[in-house]
mmCIF file with all atom_site columns, C-alpha atoms in Angstrom:
data_model
loop_
_atom_site.group_PDB
_atom_site.id
_atom_site.type_symbol
_atom_site.label_atom_id
_atom_site.label_alt_id
_atom_site.label_comp_id
_atom_site.label_asym_id
_atom_site.label_entity_id
_atom_site.label_seq_id
_atom_site.pdbx_PDB_ins_code
_atom_site.Cartn_x
_atom_site.Cartn_y
_atom_site.Cartn_z
_atom_site.occupancy
_atom_site.B_iso_or_equiv
_atom_site.pdbx_formal_charge
_atom_site.auth_seq_id
_atom_site.auth_comp_id
_atom_site.auth_asym_id
_atom_site.auth_atom_id
_atom_site.pdbx_PDB_model_num
ATOM 1   C CA . MET A 1 1   ? -55.538 21.390 43.802 1.00 0.00 ? 219 MET A CA 1
ATOM 2   C CA . ILE A 1 2   ? -57.851 23.598 45.831 1.00 0.00 ? 220 ILE A CA 1
ATOM 3   C CA . SER A 1 3   ? -57.780 27.334 45.265 1.00 0.00 ? 221 SER A CA 1
ATOM 4   C CA . LEU A 1 4   ? -58.745 29.733 48.022 1.00 0.00 ? 222 LEU A CA 1
ATOM 5   C CA . VAL A 1 5   ? -59.241 32.606 45.587 1.00 0.00 ? 223 VAL A CA 1
ATOM 6   C CA . PRO A 1 6   ? -62.697 32.726 43.985 1.00 0.00 ? 224 PRO A CA 1
ATOM 7   C CA . PRO A 1 7   ? -62.543 32.435 40.162 1.00 0.00 ? 225 PRO A CA 1
ATOM 8   C CA . ALA A 1 8   ? -63.840 35.988 39.646 1.00 0.00 ? 226 ALA A CA 1
ATOM 9   C CA . GLU A 1 9   ? -60.911 37.396 41.643 1.00 0.00 ? 227 GLU A CA 1
ATOM 10  C CA . ARG A 1 10  ? -58.125 35.470 39.920 1.00 0.00 ? 228 ARG A CA 1
ATOM 11  C CA . ARG A 1 11  ? -56.035 37.638 37.677 1.00 0.00 ? 229 ARG A CA 1
ATOM 12  C CA . LEU A 1 12  ? -53.893 35.646 35.307 1.00 0.00 ? 230 LEU A CA 1
ATOM 13  C CA . SER A 1 13  ? -51.200 37.418 33.380 1.00 0.00 ? 231 SER A CA 1
ATOM 14  C CA . THR A 1 14  ? -51.858 36.815 29.710 1.00 0.00 ? 232 THR A CA 1
ATOM 15  C CA . ALA A 1 15  ? -49.299 37.143 26.950 1.00 0.00 ? 233 ALA A CA 1
ATOM 16  C CA . ASP A 1 16  ? -51.115 40.267 25.742 1.00 0.00 ? 234 ASP A CA 1
ATOM 17  C CA . GLN A 1 17  ? -50.883 41.858 29.177 1.00 0.00 ? 235 GLN A CA 1
ATOM 18  C CA . ARG A 1 18  ? -47.201 40.971 29.425 1.00 0.00 ? 236 ARG A CA 1
ATOM 19  C CA . ARG A 1 19  ? -46.615 42.314 25.935 1.00 0.00 ? 237 ARG A CA 1
ATOM 20  C CA . GLU A 1 20  ? -48.160 45.638 26.983 1.00 0.00 ? 238 GLU A CA 1
ATOM 21  C CA . THR A 1 21  ? -46.009 45.701 30.104 1.00 0.00 ? 239 THR A CA 1
ATOM 22  C CA . VAL A 1 22  ? -42.880 44.984 28.077 1.00 0.00 ? 240 VAL A CA 1
ATOM 23  C CA . LEU A 1 23  ? -43.743 47.684 25.510 1.00 0.00 ? 241 LEU A CA 1
ATOM 24  C CA . ARG A 1 24  ? -44.381 50.279 28.229 1.00 0.00 ? 242 ARG A CA 1
ATOM 25  C CA . THR A 1 25  ? -41.171 49.359 29.995 1.00 0.00 ? 243 THR A CA 1
ATOM 26  C CA . ALA A 1 26  ? -39.150 49.214 26.780 1.00 0.00 ? 244 ALA A CA 1
ATOM 27  C CA . LEU A 1 27  ? -40.372 52.686 25.812 1.00 0.00 ? 245 LEU A CA 1
ATOM 28  C CA . GLY A 1 28  ? -38.717 54.102 28.913 1.00 0.00 ? 246 GLY A CA 1
ATOM 29  C CA . THR A 1 29  ? -35.617 51.939 28.610 1.00 0.00 ? 247 THR A CA 1
ATOM 30  C CA . PHE A 1 30  ? -35.025 52.647 24.917 1.00 0.00 ? 248 PHE A CA 1
ATOM 31  C CA . GLY A 1 31  ? -35.822 56.306 25.560 1.00 0.00 ? 249 GLY A CA 1
ATOM 32  C CA . ALA A 1 32  ? -33.126 56.490 28.212 1.00 0.00 ? 250 ALA A CA 1
ATOM 33  C CA . LYS A 1 33  ? -30.400 54.504 26.443 1.00 0.00 ? 251 LYS A CA 1
ATOM 34  C CA . GLY A 1 34  ? -31.352 54.266 22.781 1.00 0.00 ? 252 GLY A CA 1
ATOM 35  C CA . TYR A 1 35  ? -31.448 51.269 20.495 1.00 0.00 ? 253 TYR A CA 1
ATOM 36  C CA . TYR A 1 36  ? -27.762 50.447 20.710 1.00 0.00 ? 254 TYR A CA 1
ATOM 37  C CA . GLY A 1 37  ? -27.403 51.083 24.444 1.00 0.00 ? 255 GLY A CA 1
ATOM 38  C CA . THR A 1 38  ? -30.361 48.999 25.605 1.00 0.00 ? 256 THR A CA 1
ATOM 39  C CA . THR A 1 39  ? -30.332 45.245 26.140 1.00 0.00 ? 257 THR A CA 1
ATOM 40  C CA . THR A 1 40  ? -33.328 42.949 26.299 1.00 0.00 ? 258 THR A CA 1
ATOM 41  C CA . GLY A 1 41  ? -32.027 41.902 29.703 1.00 0.00 ? 259 GLY A CA 1
ATOM 42  C CA . GLU A 1 42  ? -32.472 45.465 30.963 1.00 0.00 ? 260 GLU A CA 1
ATOM 43  C CA . VAL A 1 43  ? -35.992 45.605 29.568 1.00 0.00 ? 261 VAL A CA 1
ATOM 44  C CA . ALA A 1 44  ? -36.830 42.251 31.154 1.00 0.00 ? 262 ALA A CA 1
ATOM 45  C CA . LYS A 1 45  ? -35.469 43.307 34.536 1.00 0.00 ? 263 LYS A CA 1
ATOM 46  C CA . ALA A 1 46  ? -37.398 46.596 34.457 1.00 0.00 ? 264 ALA A CA 1
ATOM 47  C CA . ALA A 1 47  ? -40.576 44.726 33.449 1.00 0.00 ? 265 ALA A CA 1
ATOM 48  C CA . GLY A 1 48  ? -40.108 42.160 36.200 1.00 0.00 ? 266 GLY A CA 1
ATOM 49  C CA . ILE A 1 49  ? -39.941 39.183 33.853 1.00 0.00 ? 267 ILE A CA 1
ATOM 50  C CA . SER A 1 50  ? -37.230 36.913 32.520 1.00 0.00 ? 268 SER A CA 1
ATOM 51  C CA . GLN A 1 51  ? -35.259 37.736 29.415 1.00 0.00 ? 269 GLN A CA 1
ATOM 52  C CA . ALA A 1 52  ? -36.449 34.413 27.982 1.00 0.00 ? 270 ALA A CA 1
ATOM 53  C CA . TYR A 1 53  ? -40.044 35.623 28.309 1.00 0.00 ? 271 TYR A CA 1
ATOM 54  C CA . VAL A 1 54  ? -39.182 38.814 26.422 1.00 0.00 ? 272 VAL A CA 1
ATOM 55  C CA . TYR A 1 55  ? -37.942 36.568 23.610 1.00 0.00 ? 273 TYR A CA 1
ATOM 56  C CA . ARG A 1 56  ? -41.211 34.626 23.690 1.00 0.00 ? 274 ARG A CA 1
ATOM 57  C CA . LEU A 1 57  ? -43.020 37.901 23.005 1.00 0.00 ? 275 LEU A CA 1
ATOM 58  C CA . PHE A 1 58  ? -40.496 39.435 20.583 1.00 0.00 ? 276 PHE A CA 1
ATOM 59  C CA . PRO A 1 59  ? -38.028 37.365 18.531 1.00 0.00 ? 277 PRO A CA 1
ATOM 60  C CA . ASP A 1 60  ? -35.142 39.785 19.087 1.00 0.00 ? 278 ASP A CA 1
ATOM 61  C CA . LYS A 1 61  ? -34.206 43.262 20.293 1.00 0.00 ? 279 LYS A CA 1
ATOM 62  C CA . ALA A 1 62  ? -34.845 44.764 16.865 1.00 0.00 ? 280 ALA A CA 1
ATOM 63  C CA . ALA A 1 63  ? -38.436 43.481 16.808 1.00 0.00 ? 281 ALA A CA 1
ATOM 64  C CA . LEU A 1 64  ? -39.003 44.913 20.282 1.00 0.00 ? 282 LEU A CA 1
ATOM 65  C CA . PHE A 1 65  ? -37.574 48.302 19.308 1.00 0.00 ? 283 PHE A CA 1
ATOM 66  C CA . LEU A 1 66  ? -39.652 48.403 16.120 1.00 0.00 ? 284 LEU A CA 1
ATOM 67  C CA . ALA A 1 67  ? -42.791 47.639 18.141 1.00 0.00 ? 285 ALA A CA 1
ATOM 68  C CA . VAL A 1 68  ? -41.897 50.482 20.524 1.00 0.00 ? 286 VAL A CA 1
ATOM 69  C CA . VAL A 1 69  ? -41.435 52.895 17.606 1.00 0.00 ? 287 VAL A CA 1
ATOM 70  C CA . GLU A 1 70  ? -44.810 51.805 16.198 1.00 0.00 ? 288 GLU A CA 1
ATOM 71  C CA . ARG A 1 71  ? -46.322 52.401 19.645 1.00 0.00 ? 289 ARG A CA 1
ATOM 72  C CA . CYS A 1 72  ? -44.913 55.939 19.578 1.00 0.00 ? 290 CYS A CA 1
ATOM 73  C CA . PHE A 1 73  ? -46.616 56.643 16.265 1.00 0.00 ? 291 PHE A CA 1
ATOM 74  C CA . THR A 1 74  ? -49.887 55.249 17.620 1.00 0.00 ? 292 THR A CA 1
ATOM 75  C CA . ARG A 1 75  ? -49.675 57.443 20.708 1.00 0.00 ? 293 ARG A CA 1
ATOM 76  C CA . ILE A 1 76  ? -48.833 60.510 18.615 1.00 0.00 ? 294 ILE A CA 1
ATOM 77  C CA . ARG A 1 77  ? -51.768 59.813 16.293 1.00 0.00 ? 295 ARG A CA 1
ATOM 78  C CA . GLU A 1 78  ? -54.111 59.553 19.283 1.00 0.00 ? 296 GLU A CA 1
ATOM 79  C CA . SER A 1 79  ? -52.804 62.860 20.588 1.00 0.00 ? 297 SER A CA 1
ATOM 80  C CA . LEU A 1 80  ? -53.208 64.586 17.228 1.00 0.00 ? 298 LEU A CA 1
ATOM 81  C CA . GLY A 1 81  ? -56.793 63.328 17.187 1.00 0.00 ? 299 GLY A CA 1
ATOM 82  C CA . ASP A 1 82  ? -57.377 65.154 20.463 1.00 0.00 ? 300 ASP A CA 1
ATOM 83  C CA . GLY A 1 83  ? -56.169 68.345 18.797 1.00 0.00 ? 301 GLY A CA 1
ATOM 84  C CA . VAL A 1 84  ? -58.499 67.800 15.860 1.00 0.00 ? 302 VAL A CA 1
ATOM 85  C CA . ALA A 1 85  ? -61.426 67.376 18.261 1.00 0.00 ? 303 ALA A CA 1
ATOM 86  C CA . GLU A 1 86  ? -60.530 70.649 19.990 1.00 0.00 ? 304 GLU A CA 1
ATOM 87  C CA . ALA A 1 87  ? -60.429 72.510 16.667 1.00 0.00 ? 305 ALA A CA 1
ATOM 88  C CA . GLU A 1 88  ? -63.473 70.882 15.048 1.00 0.00 ? 306 GLU A CA 1
ATOM 89  C CA . GLY A 1 89  ? -64.891 73.009 12.242 1.00 0.00 ? 307 GLY A CA 1
ATOM 90  C CA . SER A 1 90  ? -61.914 75.360 12.205 1.00 0.00 ? 308 SER A CA 1
ATOM 91  C CA . THR A 1 91  ? -59.579 76.505 9.455  1.00 0.00 ? 309 THR A CA 1
ATOM 92  C CA . PRO A 1 92  ? -56.622 74.338 8.408  1.00 0.00 ? 310 PRO A CA 1
ATOM 93  C CA . GLU A 1 93  ? -54.324 76.703 10.284 1.00 0.00 ? 311 GLU A CA 1
ATOM 94  C CA . ALA A 1 94  ? -56.360 76.367 13.486 1.00 0.00 ? 312 ALA A CA 1
ATOM 95  C CA . VAL A 1 95  ? -56.423 72.572 13.214 1.00 0.00 ? 313 VAL A CA 1
ATOM 96  C CA . LEU A 1 96  ? -52.649 72.454 12.677 1.00 0.00 ? 314 LEU A CA 1
ATOM 97  C CA . HIS A 1 97  ? -52.147 74.817 15.620 1.00 0.00 ? 315 HIS A CA 1
ATOM 98  C CA . ALA A 1 98  ? -54.333 72.668 17.892 1.00 0.00 ? 316 ALA A CA 1
ATOM 99  C CA . MET A 1 99  ? -52.533 69.481 16.822 1.00 0.00 ? 317 MET A CA 1
ATOM 100 C CA . GLY A 1 100 ? -49.165 71.141 17.409 1.00 0.00 ? 318 GLY A CA 1
ATOM 101 C CA . ASP A 1 101 ? -50.259 72.270 20.851 1.00 0.00 ? 319 ASP A CA 1
ATOM 102 C CA . VAL A 1 102 ? -51.414 68.819 21.976 1.00 0.00 ? 320 VAL A CA 1
ATOM 103 C CA . TYR A 1 103 ? -48.231 67.291 20.562 1.00 0.00 ? 321 TYR A CA 1
ATOM 104 C CA . ALA A 1 104 ? -46.076 69.764 22.499 1.00 0.00 ? 322 ALA A CA 1
ATOM 105 C CA . LYS A 1 105 ? -47.986 68.871 25.670 1.00 0.00 ? 323 LYS A CA 1
ATOM 106 C CA . LEU A 1 106 ? -47.613 65.163 24.904 1.00 0.00 ? 324 LEU A CA 1
ATOM 107 C CA . ILE A 1 107 ? -43.830 65.203 24.574 1.00 0.00 ? 325 ILE A CA 1
ATOM 108 C CA . ALA A 1 108 ? -43.539 67.370 27.686 1.00 0.00 ? 326 ALA A CA 1
ATOM 109 C CA . LYS A 1 109 ? -45.644 64.909 29.679 1.00 0.00 ? 327 LYS A CA 1
ATOM 110 C CA . GLU A 1 110 ? -44.372 61.677 28.101 1.00 0.00 ? 328 GLU A CA 1
ATOM 111 C CA . ASN A 1 111 ? -40.806 62.598 27.229 1.00 0.00 ? 329 ASN A CA 1
ATOM 112 C CA . ALA A 1 112 ? -39.875 58.976 26.471 1.00 0.00 ? 330 ALA A CA 1
ATOM 113 C CA . LEU A 1 113 ? -41.902 59.377 23.250 1.00 0.00 ? 331 LEU A CA 1
ATOM 114 C CA . LEU A 1 114 ? -39.625 62.203 22.152 1.00 0.00 ? 332 LEU A CA 1
ATOM 115 C CA . LEU A 1 115 ? -36.507 60.322 23.192 1.00 0.00 ? 333 LEU A CA 1
ATOM 116 C CA . VAL A 1 116 ? -37.486 57.158 21.308 1.00 0.00 ? 334 VAL A CA 1
ATOM 117 C CA . GLN A 1 117 ? -38.295 59.197 18.194 1.00 0.00 ? 335 GLN A CA 1
ATOM 118 C CA . MET A 1 118 ? -34.886 60.855 18.316 1.00 0.00 ? 336 MET A CA 1
ATOM 119 C CA . HIS A 1 119 ? -33.071 57.559 18.944 1.00 0.00 ? 337 HIS A CA 1
ATOM 120 C CA . ALA A 1 120 ? -35.023 55.917 16.118 1.00 0.00 ? 338 ALA A CA 1
ATOM 121 C CA . GLN A 1 121 ? -34.084 58.687 13.701 1.00 0.00 ? 339 GLN A CA 1
ATOM 122 C CA . CYS A 1 122 ? -30.423 58.182 14.578 1.00 0.00 ? 340 CYS A CA 1
ATOM 123 C CA . ALA A 1 123 ? -30.643 54.385 14.301 1.00 0.00 ? 341 ALA A CA 1
ATOM 124 C CA . ALA A 1 124 ? -32.473 54.668 10.961 1.00 0.00 ? 342 ALA A CA 1
ATOM 125 C CA . ILE A 1 125 ? -29.286 55.912 9.341  1.00 0.00 ? 343 ILE A CA 1
ATOM 126 C CA . SER A 1 126 ? -27.678 52.477 9.642  1.00 0.00 ? 344 SER A CA 1
ATOM 127 C CA . GLU A 1 127 ? -30.618 50.163 10.432 1.00 0.00 ? 345 GLU A CA 1
ATOM 128 C CA . PRO A 1 128 ? -32.862 49.583 7.376  1.00 0.00 ? 346 PRO A CA 1
ATOM 129 C CA . ALA A 1 129 ? -35.682 48.008 9.422  1.00 0.00 ? 347 ALA A CA 1
ATOM 130 C CA . VAL A 1 130 ? -35.862 51.072 11.679 1.00 0.00 ? 348 VAL A CA 1
ATOM 131 C CA . ARG A 1 131 ? -35.792 53.330 8.624  1.00 0.00 ? 349 ARG A CA 1
ATOM 132 C CA . GLU A 1 132 ? -38.710 51.400 7.085  1.00 0.00 ? 350 GLU A CA 1
ATOM 133 C CA . VAL A 1 133 ? -40.802 51.642 10.261 1.00 0.00 ? 351 VAL A CA 1
ATOM 134 C CA . LEU A 1 134 ? -40.130 55.383 10.424 1.00 0.00 ? 352 LEU A CA 1
ATOM 135 C CA . GLN A 1 135 ? -41.035 55.805 6.756  1.00 0.00 ? 353 GLN A CA 1
ATOM 136 C CA . ARG A 1 136 ? -44.330 53.967 7.237  1.00 0.00 ? 354 ARG A CA 1
ATOM 137 C CA . GLY A 1 137 ? -45.093 55.822 10.455 1.00 0.00 ? 355 GLY A CA 1
ATOM 138 C CA . TYR A 1 138 ? -44.409 59.230 8.961  1.00 0.00 ? 356 TYR A CA 1
ATOM 139 C CA . ALA A 1 139 ? -46.354 58.327 5.812  1.00 0.00 ? 357 ALA A CA 1
ATOM 140 C CA . ARG A 1 140 ? -49.422 57.504 7.912  1.00 0.00 ? 358 ARG A CA 1
ATOM 141 C CA . THR A 1 141 ? -48.985 60.591 10.068 1.00 0.00 ? 359 THR A CA 1
ATOM 142 C CA . VAL A 1 142 ? -48.503 62.971 7.125  1.00 0.00 ? 360 VAL A CA 1
ATOM 143 C CA . GLU A 1 143 ? -51.591 61.587 5.396  1.00 0.00 ? 361 GLU A CA 1
ATOM 144 C CA . TYR A 1 144 ? -53.581 61.837 8.620  1.00 0.00 ? 362 TYR A CA 1
ATOM 145 C CA . VAL A 1 145 ? -52.528 65.452 9.207  1.00 0.00 ? 363 VAL A CA 1
ATOM 146 C CA . ARG A 1 146 ? -53.265 66.365 5.590  1.00 0.00 ? 364 ARG A CA 1
ATOM 147 C CA . GLY A 1 147 ? -56.662 64.662 5.669  1.00 0.00 ? 365 GLY A CA 1
ATOM 148 C CA . VAL A 1 148 ? -57.979 66.020 8.962  1.00 0.00 ? 366 VAL A CA 1
ATOM 149 C CA . SER A 1 149 ? -56.641 69.543 8.571  1.00 0.00 ? 367 SER A CA 1
ATOM 150 C CA . GLY A 1 150 ? -57.356 70.181 4.899  1.00 0.00 ? 368 GLY A CA 1
ATOM 151 C CA . ALA A 1 151 ? -54.008 71.993 4.853  1.00 0.00 ? 369 ALA A CA 1
ATOM 152 C CA . SER A 1 152 ? -51.928 72.544 1.729  1.00 0.00 ? 370 SER A CA 1
ATOM 153 C CA . GLU A 1 153 ? -48.678 70.695 1.012  1.00 0.00 ? 371 GLU A CA 1
ATOM 154 C CA . PRO A 1 154 ? -46.552 73.649 2.198  1.00 0.00 ? 372 PRO A CA 1
ATOM 155 C CA . GLN A 1 155 ? -48.634 73.952 5.386  1.00 0.00 ? 373 GLN A CA 1
ATOM 156 C CA . VAL A 1 156 ? -48.246 70.254 6.170  1.00 0.00 ? 374 VAL A CA 1
ATOM 157 C CA . GLN A 1 157 ? -44.515 70.463 5.498  1.00 0.00 ? 375 GLN A CA 1
ATOM 158 C CA . GLN A 1 158 ? -44.258 73.504 7.782  1.00 0.00 ? 376 GLN A CA 1
ATOM 159 C CA . PHE A 1 159 ? -46.214 71.642 10.493 1.00 0.00 ? 377 PHE A CA 1
ATOM 160 C CA . PHE A 1 160 ? -43.702 68.779 10.489 1.00 0.00 ? 378 PHE A CA 1
ATOM 161 C CA . ALA A 1 161 ? -40.716 71.127 10.217 1.00 0.00 ? 379 ALA A CA 1
ATOM 162 C CA . ARG A 1 162 ? -41.929 73.025 13.286 1.00 0.00 ? 380 ARG A CA 1
ATOM 163 C CA . GLY A 1 163 ? -42.388 69.713 15.081 1.00 0.00 ? 381 GLY A CA 1
ATOM 164 C CA . MET A 1 164 ? -38.775 68.780 14.399 1.00 0.00 ? 382 MET A CA 1
ATOM 165 C CA . LEU A 1 165 ? -37.665 72.219 15.543 1.00 0.00 ? 383 LEU A CA 1
ATOM 166 C CA . CYS A 1 166 ? -39.736 71.680 18.684 1.00 0.00 ? 384 CYS A CA 1
ATOM 167 C CA . HIS A 1 167 ? -37.720 68.495 19.298 1.00 0.00 ? 385 HIS A CA 1
ATOM 168 C CA . LEU A 1 168 ? -34.499 70.491 19.094 1.00 0.00 ? 386 LEU A CA 1
ATOM 169 C CA . VAL A 1 169 ? -35.804 73.295 21.326 1.00 0.00 ? 387 VAL A CA 1
ATOM 170 C CA . VAL A 1 170 ? -36.826 70.761 23.973 1.00 0.00 ? 388 VAL A CA 1
ATOM 171 C CA . ALA A 1 171 ? -33.622 68.701 23.652 1.00 0.00 ? 389 ALA A CA 1
ATOM 172 C CA . VAL A 1 172 ? -31.290 71.669 24.197 1.00 0.00 ? 390 VAL A CA 1
ATOM 173 C CA . ASP A 1 173 ? -33.712 73.455 26.567 1.00 0.00 ? 391 ASP A CA 1
ATOM 174 C CA . ALA A 1 174 ? -33.495 76.523 24.314 1.00 0.00 ? 392 ALA A CA 1
ATOM 175 C CA . GLY A 1 175 ? -36.512 78.123 25.966 1.00 0.00 ? 393 GLY A CA 1
ATOM 176 C CA . GLU A 1 176 ? -34.468 78.486 29.154 1.00 0.00 ? 394 GLU A CA 1
ATOM 177 C CA . VAL A 1 177 ? -31.347 79.915 27.499 1.00 0.00 ? 395 VAL A CA 1
ATOM 178 C CA . ASP A 1 178 ? -31.067 83.698 27.339 1.00 0.00 ? 396 ASP A CA 1
ATOM 179 C CA . ALA A 1 179 ? -29.016 84.021 24.169 1.00 0.00 ? 397 ALA A CA 1
ATOM 180 C CA . PRO A 1 180 ? -29.746 85.270 20.653 1.00 0.00 ? 398 PRO A CA 1
ATOM 181 C CA . TRP A 1 181 ? -29.419 81.815 19.075 1.00 0.00 ? 399 TRP A CA 1
ATOM 182 C CA . ALA A 1 182 ? -31.870 80.298 21.557 1.00 0.00 ? 400 ALA A CA 1
ATOM 183 C CA . ARG A 1 183 ? -34.407 83.100 21.128 1.00 0.00 ? 401 ARG A CA 1
ATOM 184 C CA . THR A 1 184 ? -34.188 82.686 17.350 1.00 0.00 ? 402 THR A CA 1
ATOM 185 C CA . LEU A 1 185 ? -34.807 78.938 17.490 1.00 0.00 ? 403 LEU A CA 1
ATOM 186 C CA . SER A 1 186 ? -37.521 79.003 20.140 1.00 0.00 ? 404 SER A CA 1
ATOM 187 C CA . ALA A 1 187 ? -39.507 82.022 18.898 1.00 0.00 ? 405 ALA A CA 1
ATOM 188 C CA . GLY A 1 188 ? -43.083 80.900 18.354 1.00 0.00 ? 406 GLY A CA 1
ATOM 189 C CA . ILE A 1 189 ? -42.398 77.322 19.450 1.00 0.00 ? 407 ILE A CA 1
ATOM 190 C CA . ARG A 1 190 ? -44.782 76.111 22.125 1.00 0.00 ? 408 ARG A CA 1
ATOM 191 C CA . HIS A 1 191 ? -43.273 73.884 24.750 1.00 0.00 ? 409 HIS A CA 1
ATOM 192 C CA . TYR A 1 192 ? -44.483 72.978 28.200 1.00 0.00 ? 410 TYR A CA 1
#
């Protein structure tokens, strides 16, 4: 067979490239509909591939969802690293503040990350594999935050507690509600 496209210009879709496409697409799909509401067929359609090809890359929907949750933790870790770089040489409080700020910007810009985290936390109640991935992801993230910030146990706990409160503030749009309860919850919480 004769090809009219020079070899340097051919772009073959590798399994790794397809896997990345599926993970990116699945992040949005699972973010929108959650673990239970999303089918691999929907992910395949959104990614422009067959459902059979999704199953070549991931053995089942659970494996795909777990890979998406892992991807969220990776993206969050990268973002926290940006905050550390901004606060280099600062106090633990300043490092935590900078990491919190970049995280707030991240979930505002890439809201599917927040949605997948929330769906994963709900699914973890009844899905042991999801619970285990969350436990490992949070273990790595807590140790990373502790290590790079030099913060105390209570400071690290407060950092994560504020992050969870940030999730709630964003989810219910509390920053836009003019009511005592909303002002109480959103006071001091940065959201973009």
